Coordinates of C-alpha atoms in Angstrom, one line a residue:
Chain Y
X1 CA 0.0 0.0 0.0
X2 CA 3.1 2.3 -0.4
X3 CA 0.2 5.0 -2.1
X4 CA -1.9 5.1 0.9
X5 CA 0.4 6.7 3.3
X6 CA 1.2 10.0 0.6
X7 CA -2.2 11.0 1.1
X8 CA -2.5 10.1 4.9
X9 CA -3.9 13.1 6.3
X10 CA -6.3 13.3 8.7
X11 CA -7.0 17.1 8.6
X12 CA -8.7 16.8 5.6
X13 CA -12.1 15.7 6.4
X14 CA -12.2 18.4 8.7
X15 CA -11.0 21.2 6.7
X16 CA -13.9 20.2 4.1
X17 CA -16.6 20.3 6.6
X18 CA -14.9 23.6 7.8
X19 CA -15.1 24.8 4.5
X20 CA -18.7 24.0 4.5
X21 CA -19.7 25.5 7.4
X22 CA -17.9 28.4 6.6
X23 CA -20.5 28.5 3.1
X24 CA -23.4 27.0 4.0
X25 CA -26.7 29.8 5.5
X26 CA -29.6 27.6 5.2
X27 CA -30.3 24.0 5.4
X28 CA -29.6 22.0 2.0
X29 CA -31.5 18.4 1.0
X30 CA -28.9 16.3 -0.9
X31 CA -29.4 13.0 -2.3
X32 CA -26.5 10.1 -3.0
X33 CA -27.5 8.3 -5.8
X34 CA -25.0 5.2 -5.5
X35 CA -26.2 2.1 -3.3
X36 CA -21.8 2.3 -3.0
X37 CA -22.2 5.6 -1.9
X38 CA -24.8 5.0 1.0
X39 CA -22.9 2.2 2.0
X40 CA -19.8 4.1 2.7
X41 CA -22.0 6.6 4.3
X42 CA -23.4 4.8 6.7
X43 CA -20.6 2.4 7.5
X44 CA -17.9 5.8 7.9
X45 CA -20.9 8.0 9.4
X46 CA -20.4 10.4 6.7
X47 CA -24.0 11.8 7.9
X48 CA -23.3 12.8 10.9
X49 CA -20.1 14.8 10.2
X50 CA -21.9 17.2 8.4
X51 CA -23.0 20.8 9.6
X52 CA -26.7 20.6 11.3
X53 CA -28.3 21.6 8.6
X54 CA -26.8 19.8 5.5
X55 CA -28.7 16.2 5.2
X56 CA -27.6 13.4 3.0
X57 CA -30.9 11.0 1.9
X58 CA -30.2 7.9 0.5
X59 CA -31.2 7.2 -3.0
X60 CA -32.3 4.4 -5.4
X61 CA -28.9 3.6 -7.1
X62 CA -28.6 -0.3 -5.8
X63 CA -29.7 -2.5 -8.5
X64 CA -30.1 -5.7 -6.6
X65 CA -32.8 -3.4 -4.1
X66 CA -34.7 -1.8 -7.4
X67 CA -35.0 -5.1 -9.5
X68 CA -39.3 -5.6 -8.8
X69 CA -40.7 -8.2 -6.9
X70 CA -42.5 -8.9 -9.9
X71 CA -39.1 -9.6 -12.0
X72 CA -38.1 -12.0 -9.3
X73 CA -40.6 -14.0 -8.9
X74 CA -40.6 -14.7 -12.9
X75 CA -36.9 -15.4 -12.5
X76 CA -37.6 -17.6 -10.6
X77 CA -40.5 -19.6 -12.4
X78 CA -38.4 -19.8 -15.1
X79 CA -35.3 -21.1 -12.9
X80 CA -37.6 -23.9 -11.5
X81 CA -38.2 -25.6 -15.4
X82 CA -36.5 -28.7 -16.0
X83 CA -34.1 -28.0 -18.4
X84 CA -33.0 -25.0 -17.4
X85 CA -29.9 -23.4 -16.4
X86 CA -30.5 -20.6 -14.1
X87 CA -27.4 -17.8 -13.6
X88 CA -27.3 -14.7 -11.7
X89 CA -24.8 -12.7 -9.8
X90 CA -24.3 -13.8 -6.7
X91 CA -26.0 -11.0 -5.1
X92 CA -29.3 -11.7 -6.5
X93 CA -29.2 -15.5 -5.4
X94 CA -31.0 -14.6 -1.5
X95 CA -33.2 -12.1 -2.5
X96 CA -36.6 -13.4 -1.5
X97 CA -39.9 -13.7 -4.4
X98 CA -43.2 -14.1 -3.3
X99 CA -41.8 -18.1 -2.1
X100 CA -38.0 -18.4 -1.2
X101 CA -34.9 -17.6 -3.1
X102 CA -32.7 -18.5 -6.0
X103 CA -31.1 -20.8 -3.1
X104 CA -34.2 -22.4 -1.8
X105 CA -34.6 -23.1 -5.4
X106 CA -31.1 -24.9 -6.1
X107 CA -31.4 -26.6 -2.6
X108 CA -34.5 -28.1 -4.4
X109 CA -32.5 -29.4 -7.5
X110 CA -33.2 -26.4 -9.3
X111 CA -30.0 -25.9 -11.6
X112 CA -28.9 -22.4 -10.3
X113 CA -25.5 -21.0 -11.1
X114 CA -23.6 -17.8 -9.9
X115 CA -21.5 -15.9 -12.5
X116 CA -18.7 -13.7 -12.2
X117 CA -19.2 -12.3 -15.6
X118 CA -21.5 -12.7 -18.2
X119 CA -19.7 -14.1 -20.4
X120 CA -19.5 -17.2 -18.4
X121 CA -22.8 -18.2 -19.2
X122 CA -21.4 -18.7 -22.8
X123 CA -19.3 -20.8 -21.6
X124 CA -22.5 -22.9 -20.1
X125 CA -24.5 -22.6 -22.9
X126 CA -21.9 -23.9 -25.5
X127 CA -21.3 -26.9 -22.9
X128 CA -24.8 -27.5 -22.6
X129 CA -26.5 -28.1 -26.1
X130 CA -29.7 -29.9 -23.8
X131 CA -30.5 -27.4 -21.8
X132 CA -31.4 -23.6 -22.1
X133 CA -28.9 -21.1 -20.4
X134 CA -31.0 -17.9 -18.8
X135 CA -28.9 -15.1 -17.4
X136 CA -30.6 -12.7 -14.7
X137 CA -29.3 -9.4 -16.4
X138 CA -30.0 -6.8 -14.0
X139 CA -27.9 -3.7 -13.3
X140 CA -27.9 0.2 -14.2
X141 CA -25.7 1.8 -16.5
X142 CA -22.2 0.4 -14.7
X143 CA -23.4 -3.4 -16.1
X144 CA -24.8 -2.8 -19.5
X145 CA -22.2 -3.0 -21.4
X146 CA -21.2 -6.6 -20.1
X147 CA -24.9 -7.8 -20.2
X148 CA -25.1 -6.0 -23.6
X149 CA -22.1 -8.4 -24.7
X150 CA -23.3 -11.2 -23.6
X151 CA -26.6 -10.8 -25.8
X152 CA -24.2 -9.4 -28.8
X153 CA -22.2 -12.9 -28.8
X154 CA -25.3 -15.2 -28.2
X155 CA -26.6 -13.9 -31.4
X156 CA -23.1 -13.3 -33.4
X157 CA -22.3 -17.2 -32.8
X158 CA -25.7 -18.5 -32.6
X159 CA -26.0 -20.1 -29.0
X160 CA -29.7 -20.4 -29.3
X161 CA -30.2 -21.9 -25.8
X162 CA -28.6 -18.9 -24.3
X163 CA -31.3 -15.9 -23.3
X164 CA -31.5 -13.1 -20.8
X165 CA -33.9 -12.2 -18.3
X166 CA -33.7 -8.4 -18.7
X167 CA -34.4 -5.8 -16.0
X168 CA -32.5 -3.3 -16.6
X169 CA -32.8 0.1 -15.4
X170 CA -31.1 3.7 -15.8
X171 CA -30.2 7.0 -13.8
X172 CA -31.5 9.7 -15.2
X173 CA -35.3 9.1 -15.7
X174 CA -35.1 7.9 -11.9
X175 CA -33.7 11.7 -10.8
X176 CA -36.5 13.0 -13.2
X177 CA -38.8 11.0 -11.8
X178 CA -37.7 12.1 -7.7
X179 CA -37.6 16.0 -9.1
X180 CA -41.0 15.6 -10.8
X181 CA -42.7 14.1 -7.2
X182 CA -44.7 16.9 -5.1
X183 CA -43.1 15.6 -2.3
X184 CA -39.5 15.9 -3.4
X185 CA -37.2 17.1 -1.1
X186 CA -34.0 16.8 -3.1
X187 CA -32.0 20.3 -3.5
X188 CA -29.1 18.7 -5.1
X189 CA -27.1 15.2 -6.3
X190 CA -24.0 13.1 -6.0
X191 CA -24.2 11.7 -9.4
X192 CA -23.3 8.1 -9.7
X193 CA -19.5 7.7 -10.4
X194 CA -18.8 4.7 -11.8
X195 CA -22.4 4.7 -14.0
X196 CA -20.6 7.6 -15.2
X197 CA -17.3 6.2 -16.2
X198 CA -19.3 4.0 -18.8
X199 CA -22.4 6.9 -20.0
X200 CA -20.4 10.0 -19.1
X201 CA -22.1 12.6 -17.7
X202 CA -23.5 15.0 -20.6
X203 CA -26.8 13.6 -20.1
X204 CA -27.9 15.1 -16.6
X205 CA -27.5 18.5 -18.1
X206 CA -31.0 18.9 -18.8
X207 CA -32.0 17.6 -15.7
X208 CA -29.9 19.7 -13.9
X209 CA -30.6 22.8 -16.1
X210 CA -34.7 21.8 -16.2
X211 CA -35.0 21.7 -12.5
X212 CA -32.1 23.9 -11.3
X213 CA -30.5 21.6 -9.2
X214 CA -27.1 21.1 -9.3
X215 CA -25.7 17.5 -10.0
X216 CA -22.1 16.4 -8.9
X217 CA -20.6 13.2 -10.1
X218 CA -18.9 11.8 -7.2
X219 CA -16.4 9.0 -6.0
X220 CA -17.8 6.8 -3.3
X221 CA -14.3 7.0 -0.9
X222 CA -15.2 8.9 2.5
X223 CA -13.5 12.4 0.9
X224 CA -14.7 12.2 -2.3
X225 CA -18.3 11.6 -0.5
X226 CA -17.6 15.1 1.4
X227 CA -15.7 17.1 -1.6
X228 CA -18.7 16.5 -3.4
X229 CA -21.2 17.1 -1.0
X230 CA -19.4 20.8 -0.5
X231 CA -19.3 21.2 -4.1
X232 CA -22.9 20.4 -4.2
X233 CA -23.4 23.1 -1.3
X234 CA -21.3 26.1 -3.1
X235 CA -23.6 26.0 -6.7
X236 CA -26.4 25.9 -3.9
X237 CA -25.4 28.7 -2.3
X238 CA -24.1 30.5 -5.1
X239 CA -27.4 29.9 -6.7
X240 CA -25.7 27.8 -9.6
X241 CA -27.4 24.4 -11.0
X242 CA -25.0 22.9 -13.6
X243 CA -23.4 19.4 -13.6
X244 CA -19.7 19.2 -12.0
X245 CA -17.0 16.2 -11.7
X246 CA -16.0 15.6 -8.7
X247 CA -14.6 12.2 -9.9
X248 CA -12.0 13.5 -12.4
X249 CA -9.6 11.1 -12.0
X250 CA -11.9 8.0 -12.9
X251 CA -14.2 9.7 -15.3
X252 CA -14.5 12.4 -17.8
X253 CA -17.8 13.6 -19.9
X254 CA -17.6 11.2 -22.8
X255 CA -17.6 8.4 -21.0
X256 CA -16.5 5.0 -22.8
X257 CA -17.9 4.9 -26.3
X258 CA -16.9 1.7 -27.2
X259 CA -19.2 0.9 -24.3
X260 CA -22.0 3.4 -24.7
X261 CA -21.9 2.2 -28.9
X262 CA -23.1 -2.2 -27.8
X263 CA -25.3 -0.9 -25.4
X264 CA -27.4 1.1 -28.2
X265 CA -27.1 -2.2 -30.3
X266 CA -28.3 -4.4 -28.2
X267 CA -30.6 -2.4 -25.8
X268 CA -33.5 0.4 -26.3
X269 CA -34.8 2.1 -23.9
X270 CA -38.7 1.2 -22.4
X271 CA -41.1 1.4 -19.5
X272 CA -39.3 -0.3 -16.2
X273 CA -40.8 -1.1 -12.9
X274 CA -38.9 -0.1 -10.3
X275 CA -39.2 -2.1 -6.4
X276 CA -40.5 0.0 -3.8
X277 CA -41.4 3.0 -6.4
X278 CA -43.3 1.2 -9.4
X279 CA -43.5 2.3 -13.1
X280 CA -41.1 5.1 -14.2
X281 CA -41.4 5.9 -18.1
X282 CA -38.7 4.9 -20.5
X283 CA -36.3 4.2 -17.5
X284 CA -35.3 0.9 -18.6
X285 CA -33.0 -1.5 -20.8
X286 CA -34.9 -4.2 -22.7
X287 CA -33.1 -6.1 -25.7
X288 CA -34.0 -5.1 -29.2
X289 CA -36.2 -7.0 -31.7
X290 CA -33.2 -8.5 -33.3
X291 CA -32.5 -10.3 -29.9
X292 CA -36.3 -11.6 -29.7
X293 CA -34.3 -15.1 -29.7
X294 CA -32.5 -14.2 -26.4
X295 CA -35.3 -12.4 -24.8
X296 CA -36.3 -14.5 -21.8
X297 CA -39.0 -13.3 -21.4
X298 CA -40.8 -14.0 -24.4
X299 CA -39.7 -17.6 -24.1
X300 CA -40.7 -18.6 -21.3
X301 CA -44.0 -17.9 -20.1
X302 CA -43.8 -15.6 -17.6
X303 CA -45.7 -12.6 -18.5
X304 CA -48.8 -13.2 -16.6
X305 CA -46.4 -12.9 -13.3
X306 CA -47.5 -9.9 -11.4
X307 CA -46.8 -9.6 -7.7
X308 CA -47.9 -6.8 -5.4
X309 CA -45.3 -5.7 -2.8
X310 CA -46.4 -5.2 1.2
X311 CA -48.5 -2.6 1.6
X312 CA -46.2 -2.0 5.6
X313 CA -42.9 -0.7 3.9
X314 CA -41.9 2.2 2.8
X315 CA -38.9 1.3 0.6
X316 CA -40.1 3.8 -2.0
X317 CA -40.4 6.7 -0.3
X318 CA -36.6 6.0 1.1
X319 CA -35.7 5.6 -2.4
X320 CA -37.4 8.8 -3.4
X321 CA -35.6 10.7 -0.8
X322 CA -38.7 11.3 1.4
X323 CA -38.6 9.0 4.5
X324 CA -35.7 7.7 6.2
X325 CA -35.0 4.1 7.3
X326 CA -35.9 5.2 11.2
X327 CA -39.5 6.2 9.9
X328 CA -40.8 2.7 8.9
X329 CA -42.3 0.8 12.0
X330 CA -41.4 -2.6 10.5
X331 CA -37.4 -1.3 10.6
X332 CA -35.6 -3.9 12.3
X333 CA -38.2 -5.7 13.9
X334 CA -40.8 -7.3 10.9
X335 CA -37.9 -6.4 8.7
X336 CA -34.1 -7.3 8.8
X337 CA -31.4 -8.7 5.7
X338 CA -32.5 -12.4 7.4
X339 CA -36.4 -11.4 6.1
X340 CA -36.2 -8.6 4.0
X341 CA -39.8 -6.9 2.9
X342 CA -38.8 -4.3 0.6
X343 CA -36.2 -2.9 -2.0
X344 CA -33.7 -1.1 0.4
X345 CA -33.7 -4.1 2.8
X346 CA -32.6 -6.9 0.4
X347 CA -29.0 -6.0 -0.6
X348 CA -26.1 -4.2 1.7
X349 CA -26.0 -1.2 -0.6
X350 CA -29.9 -0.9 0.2
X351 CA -30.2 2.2 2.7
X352 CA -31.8 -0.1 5.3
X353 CA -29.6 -2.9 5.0
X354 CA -26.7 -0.5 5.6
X355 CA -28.3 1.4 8.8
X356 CA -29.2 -2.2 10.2
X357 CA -25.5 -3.5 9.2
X358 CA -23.7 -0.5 11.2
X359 CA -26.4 -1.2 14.2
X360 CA -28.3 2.1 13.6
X361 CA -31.4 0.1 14.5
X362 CA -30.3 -0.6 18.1
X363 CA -30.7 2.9 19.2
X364 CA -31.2 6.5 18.4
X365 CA -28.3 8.2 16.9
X366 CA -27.2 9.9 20.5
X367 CA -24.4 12.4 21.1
X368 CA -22.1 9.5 22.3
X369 CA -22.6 7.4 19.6
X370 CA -22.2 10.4 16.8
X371 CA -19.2 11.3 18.6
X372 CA -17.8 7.6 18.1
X373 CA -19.2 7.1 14.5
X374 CA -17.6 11.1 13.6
X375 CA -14.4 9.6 15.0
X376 CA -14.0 6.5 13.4
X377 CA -14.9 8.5 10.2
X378 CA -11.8 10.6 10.3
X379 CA -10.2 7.9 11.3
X380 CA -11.4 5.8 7.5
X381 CA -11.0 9.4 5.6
X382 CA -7.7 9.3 6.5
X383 CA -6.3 6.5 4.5
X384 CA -8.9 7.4 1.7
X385 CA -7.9 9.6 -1.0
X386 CA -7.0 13.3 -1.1
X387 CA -5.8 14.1 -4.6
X388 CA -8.6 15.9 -6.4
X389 CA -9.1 17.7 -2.7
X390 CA -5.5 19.0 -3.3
X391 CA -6.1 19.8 -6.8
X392 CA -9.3 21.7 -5.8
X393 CA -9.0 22.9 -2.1
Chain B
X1 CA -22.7 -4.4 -6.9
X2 CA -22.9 -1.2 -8.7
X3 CA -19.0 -0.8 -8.1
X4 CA -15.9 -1.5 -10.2
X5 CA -13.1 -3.1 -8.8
X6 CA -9.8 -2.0 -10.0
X7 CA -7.0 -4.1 -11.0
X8 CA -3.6 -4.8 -12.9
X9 CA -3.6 -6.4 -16.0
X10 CA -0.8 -9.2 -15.7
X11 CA -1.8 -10.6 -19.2
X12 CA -3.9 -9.9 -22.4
X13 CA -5.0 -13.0 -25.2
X14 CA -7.9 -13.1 -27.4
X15 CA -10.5 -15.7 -26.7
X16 CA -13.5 -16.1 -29.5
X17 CA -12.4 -13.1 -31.3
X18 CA -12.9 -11.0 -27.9
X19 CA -9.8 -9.4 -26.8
X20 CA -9.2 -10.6 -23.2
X21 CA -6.7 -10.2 -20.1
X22 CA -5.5 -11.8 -17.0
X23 CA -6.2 -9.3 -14.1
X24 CA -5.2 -9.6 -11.3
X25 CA -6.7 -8.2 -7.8
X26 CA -5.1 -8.4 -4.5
X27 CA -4.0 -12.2 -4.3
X28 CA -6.7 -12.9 -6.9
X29 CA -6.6 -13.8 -11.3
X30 CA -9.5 -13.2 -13.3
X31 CA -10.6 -13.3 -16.7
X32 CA -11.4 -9.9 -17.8
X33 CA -12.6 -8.3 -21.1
X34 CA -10.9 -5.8 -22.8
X35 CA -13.1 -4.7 -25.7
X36 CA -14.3 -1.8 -23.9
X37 CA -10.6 -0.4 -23.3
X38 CA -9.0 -2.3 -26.2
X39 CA -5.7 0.4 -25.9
X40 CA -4.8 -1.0 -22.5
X41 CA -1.2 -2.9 -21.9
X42 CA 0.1 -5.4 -19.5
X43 CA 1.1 -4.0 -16.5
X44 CA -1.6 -0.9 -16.9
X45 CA -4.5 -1.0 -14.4
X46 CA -8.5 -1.1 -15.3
X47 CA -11.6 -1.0 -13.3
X48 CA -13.4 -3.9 -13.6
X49 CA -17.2 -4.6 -13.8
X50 CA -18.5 -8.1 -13.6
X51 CA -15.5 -9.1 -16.2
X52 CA -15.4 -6.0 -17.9
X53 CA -12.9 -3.8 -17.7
X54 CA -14.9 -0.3 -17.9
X55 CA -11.6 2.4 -17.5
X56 CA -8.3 2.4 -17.1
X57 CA -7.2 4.4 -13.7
X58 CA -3.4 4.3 -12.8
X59 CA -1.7 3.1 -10.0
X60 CA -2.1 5.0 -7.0
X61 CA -5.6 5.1 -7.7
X62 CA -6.3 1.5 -8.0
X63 CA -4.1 0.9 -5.1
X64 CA -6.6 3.1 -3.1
X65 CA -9.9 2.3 -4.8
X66 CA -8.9 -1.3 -3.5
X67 CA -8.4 -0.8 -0.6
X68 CA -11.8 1.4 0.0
X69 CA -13.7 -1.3 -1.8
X70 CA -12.0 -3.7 0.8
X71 CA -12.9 -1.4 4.0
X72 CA -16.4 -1.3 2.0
X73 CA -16.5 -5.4 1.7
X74 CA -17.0 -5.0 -1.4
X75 CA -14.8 -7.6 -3.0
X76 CA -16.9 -10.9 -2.5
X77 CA -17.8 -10.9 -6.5
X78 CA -14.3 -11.5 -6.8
X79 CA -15.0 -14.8 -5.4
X80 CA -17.6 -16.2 -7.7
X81 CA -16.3 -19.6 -8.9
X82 CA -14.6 -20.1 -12.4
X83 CA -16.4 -21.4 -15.4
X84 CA -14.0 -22.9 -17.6
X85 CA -14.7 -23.3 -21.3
X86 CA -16.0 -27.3 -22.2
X87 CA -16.5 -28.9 -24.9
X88 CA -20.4 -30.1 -25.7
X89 CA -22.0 -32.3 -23.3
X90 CA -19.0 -31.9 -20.8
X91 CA -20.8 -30.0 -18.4
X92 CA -21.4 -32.9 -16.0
X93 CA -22.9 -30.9 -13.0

C-alpha cells in the first residue's frame, strides 16, 4: 500500500466540513445516488459529520434493491423448469420472491449458477446443447455493457439456448422521476460515479438545467463523498445548478464509447418497474427486436407474473428521498437482511440494510454514539484519497 | 454491486475473437474483457465490472480504490467460482 500513506492526512475531512460550514446559510436536502455511496455513508458515518443543517438522503442507485418483486418472482419460475440453467450474480441468489430464493430453489435441485461475468454463461450454454442457459441481467448503466455483450455474442455465434432475463434500469429518468414528485425534497445530487465512467455525464445536463439543481458526479471513498457534498453546497449557495465532476480522475464527460456504442445495439430504452417506487417511463433497458431469440422473457411464459409488494414498507419513499429508514415501524423488527420486505432491505448497498448493518437500528443516533461514529470517520477518511481535494481545495 | 473493482492487467490474449486479459486483484486472477478499453497494456490497471474492464485508472488510484472497496466489503464478487470453457456435453454438473 506504499500509495496510501502520501495521502495520509487526517486534517482533511475536517477542513472540508470547515469549508462547509464556513458557506453554508440555510439547510440543503442532498441525495447520494450510489447504493456504493450509501454504503460508505453509513458504515464511515459520513451523515453525521456534516454541519446541522446539510442532510444526506439515500437514494435508489442499488440494483439488486430496485429489480421488482415482480421480475423475481418470474426469475424464478423460469429457474424452476426442468431443463434449465439458471445464472445470476451472486447477489441476486438470496433475495426473496413471493416463495423463497434463488437458493431455496437450487437446494430443491433447481440448476442455479452464480457468475462472475457474463460471459460465463457462454461458456455454459456452448457446454450445454440440452438445456437452455437464462442469465438474470439486472444492473444500471455500470453493467450494461457486459450484459449487452453477452446478448451481442449469443446472437453473433448462434447459441440459441442462451437468453437473458432483462431488467434493466437507468439513472436519469429515476432523478427525473424524484424531481418531478410533489413531495421531493432533493436540492441537489452526487451523481453516480462509476455509472458515469461508462455513460459519461452530458446527459444530466438537462435535468440539472430543467429543474435547477445542481448535479455532482462523485467518488464513493469517505473524501470524495464530502468534496462533493461541498461542491454540491457552493452552486447551492451560489445559486448555480450545472453538472460538475467531482470524480476527475476516474471519469470524464464522454464516458466510454466503445461501451455506450453495444449498449445502443443491443438495448433500447422502455417502461421499467422499479421495487419499492413502481413504473417510471422509459427508464429501462430491454433487448431489441433483433435479440427476440434471447429475450427470456418471451420464451418462457412468464408474462402473466404480477406480484404486489407489502402494503407496511416504505422502501419507496426511502428511495425517493422522502422517508428515512428510522420512519418505517417494520425497521428492524418485521424487517431485517434475514427477512427482507422491501427494495432497500434486500442488498447491503440498500439504505436499510446498511443502517441495520452499522447497528443504527439498536438505538437513536445519540451524542455518544455520533461522537464515536464522527471519529472512526476521520479515522477511514484518512487512509482514503486526497488528490482531487488538493487539486481543488 | 454497482461498483468496479480496479486491478492490474498481468496478461492480455484473445479468446472467441474477444480481446481478453489476466487481471489480477489483491492475491486474486481473473478473466477480464478488454473490448471496452481495447488500448490497455500489461502492467496498466482497469476498473473492472463483472469481467469488464470499464476504464483504465493508474496506479495509486487502483491501489486506493482497492483498498476502500476492501474497508467497504465489497470484493466478495471476486469470489464467484470459475467457469471454464467445455467442450459439448462436458458439463457434467
Amino acid at each position: 500500500m506504499k500509495y496510501l500513506d502520501e495521502y495520509r492526512d487526517g486534517n482533511v475531512a475536517s477542513k472540508i466540513v470547515d469549508e462547509m460550514r464556513r458557506v453554508q446559510t440555510r439547510p440543503w436536502v442532498l441525495m447520494e445516488v450510489c447504493g456504493g455511496q450509501t454504503h460508505s455513508i453509513v458504515k464511515n458515518g459520513i451523515d453525521h459529520l456534516l454541519p446541522e443543517g446539510v442532510e444526506l438522503v439515500h437514494g435508489p442507485g442499488c440494483p439488486v434493491c430496485v429489480t421488482p418483486l415482480e421480475m423475481i418472482d418470474k426469475a424464478h419460475a423460469i429457474a424452476r423448469g426442468h431443463d434449465v440453467i439458471f445464472c445470476s450474480f451472486g447477489d441476486m441468489l438470496r433475495v426473496p420472491g413471493s416463495d423463497g430464493d434463488l437458493f431455496t430453489i437450487k437446494s430443491q435441485g433447481g440448476d442455479v449458477r452464480i457468475v462472475y461475468s457474463p460471459l460465463d454463461c457462454l461458456k455454459i450454454a456452448r457446454a450445454s446443447p440440452g438445456k437452455q442457459v437464462v442469465f438474470f441481467a439486472i444492473g444500471f448503466e455500470t453493467t450494461a455493457p457486459a450484459n449487452a455483450m453477452l446478448a451481442w455474442r449469443a446472437r453473433e455465434e448462434q447459441v440459441n439456448n442462451l437468453s437473458l432475463l432483462v431488467s434493466h434500469v437507468l439513472v436519469p429518468p429515476a432523478l427525473e422521476a424524484i424531481l418531478q414528485s410533489p413531495e421531493n425534497r432533493v436540492q441537489g445530487f452526487l451523481g453516480p460515479g462509476h455509472v458515469c465512467a461508462v455513460m459519461g455525464y452530458s446527459e444530466y445536463d438537462p435535468i440539472s438545467a430543467r429543474f435547477n439543481v445542481p448535479i455532482v458526479v462523485t467518488g464513493f471513498e469517505p473524501l470524495d463523498i464530502l468534496h462533493g457534498t461541498l461542491m454540491t453546497i457552493q452552486q447551492l449557495e451560489e445559486g448555480r445548478s450545472t453538472v460538475e465532476n467531482q470524480y476527475s480522475r476516474v471519469l470524464d464527460r464522454v464516458g466510454n464509447l466503445p461501451a455506450q456504442t453495444l449498449i445502443k445495439k443491443v438495448f433500447e430504452v422502455g417502461d421499467r418497474k422499479w421495487r419499492g417506487i413502481g413504473n417510471i417511463p422509459m427508464s429501462g433497458y430491454r433487448l431489441r427486436g433483433e435479440f427476440a431469440r434471447h429475450d427470456a422473457e418471451k420464451l418462457f411464459n412468464v408474462a402473466s407474473i404480477a406480484t404486489l409488494e407489502p402494503e407496511i414498507c416504505i422502501s419507496g419513499e426511502i428511495l425517493r428521498g422522502i422517508k428515512k429508514p428510522h420512519d418505517c415501524p417494520a425497521f428492524g423488527t418485521l424487517c431485517s437482511p434475514q427477512h427482507p420486505l422491501g427494495a432497500t432491505m434486500v442488498s447491503a448497498e440498500g439504505a436499510c440494510a446498511a443502517y441495520y448493518a452499522y447497528g443504527r437500528h439498536l438505538k437513536p443516533q445519540g451524542a455518544d454514539t455520533l461522537h464515536q461514529i464522527s471519529q472512526g470517520a476521520v479515522a477511514h477518511v484518512a487512509g482514503g484519497s486526497i488528490s482531487v481535494n488538493r487539486e481543488r481545495a | 454491486m454497482c461498483l468496479a473493482i480496479p486491478g492490474k492487467v498481468v496478461d492480455t490474449f484473445e479468446q472467441r475473437g474477444l480481446r481478453m486479459a489476466k487481471v489480477q486483484f489483491g492475491g486474486i486472477v481473473r478473466e477480464t474483457c478488454l473490448e471496452y478499453v481495447p488500448e490497455t497494456k500489461i502492467g496498466e490497471y482497469v476498473l473492472v465490472h463483472v469481467g469488464f474492464a470499464i476504464s483504465r485508472v493508474d496506479e495509486a488510484e487502483a491501489e486506493r480504490t482497492y483498498q476502500a472497496l476492501m474497508d467497504l466489503d465489497q470484493l466478495t464478487e471476486l469470489e464467484s467460482p470459475v467457469v471454464e470453457e467445455m467442450e459439448p456435453g462436458g458439463d457434467r454438473r
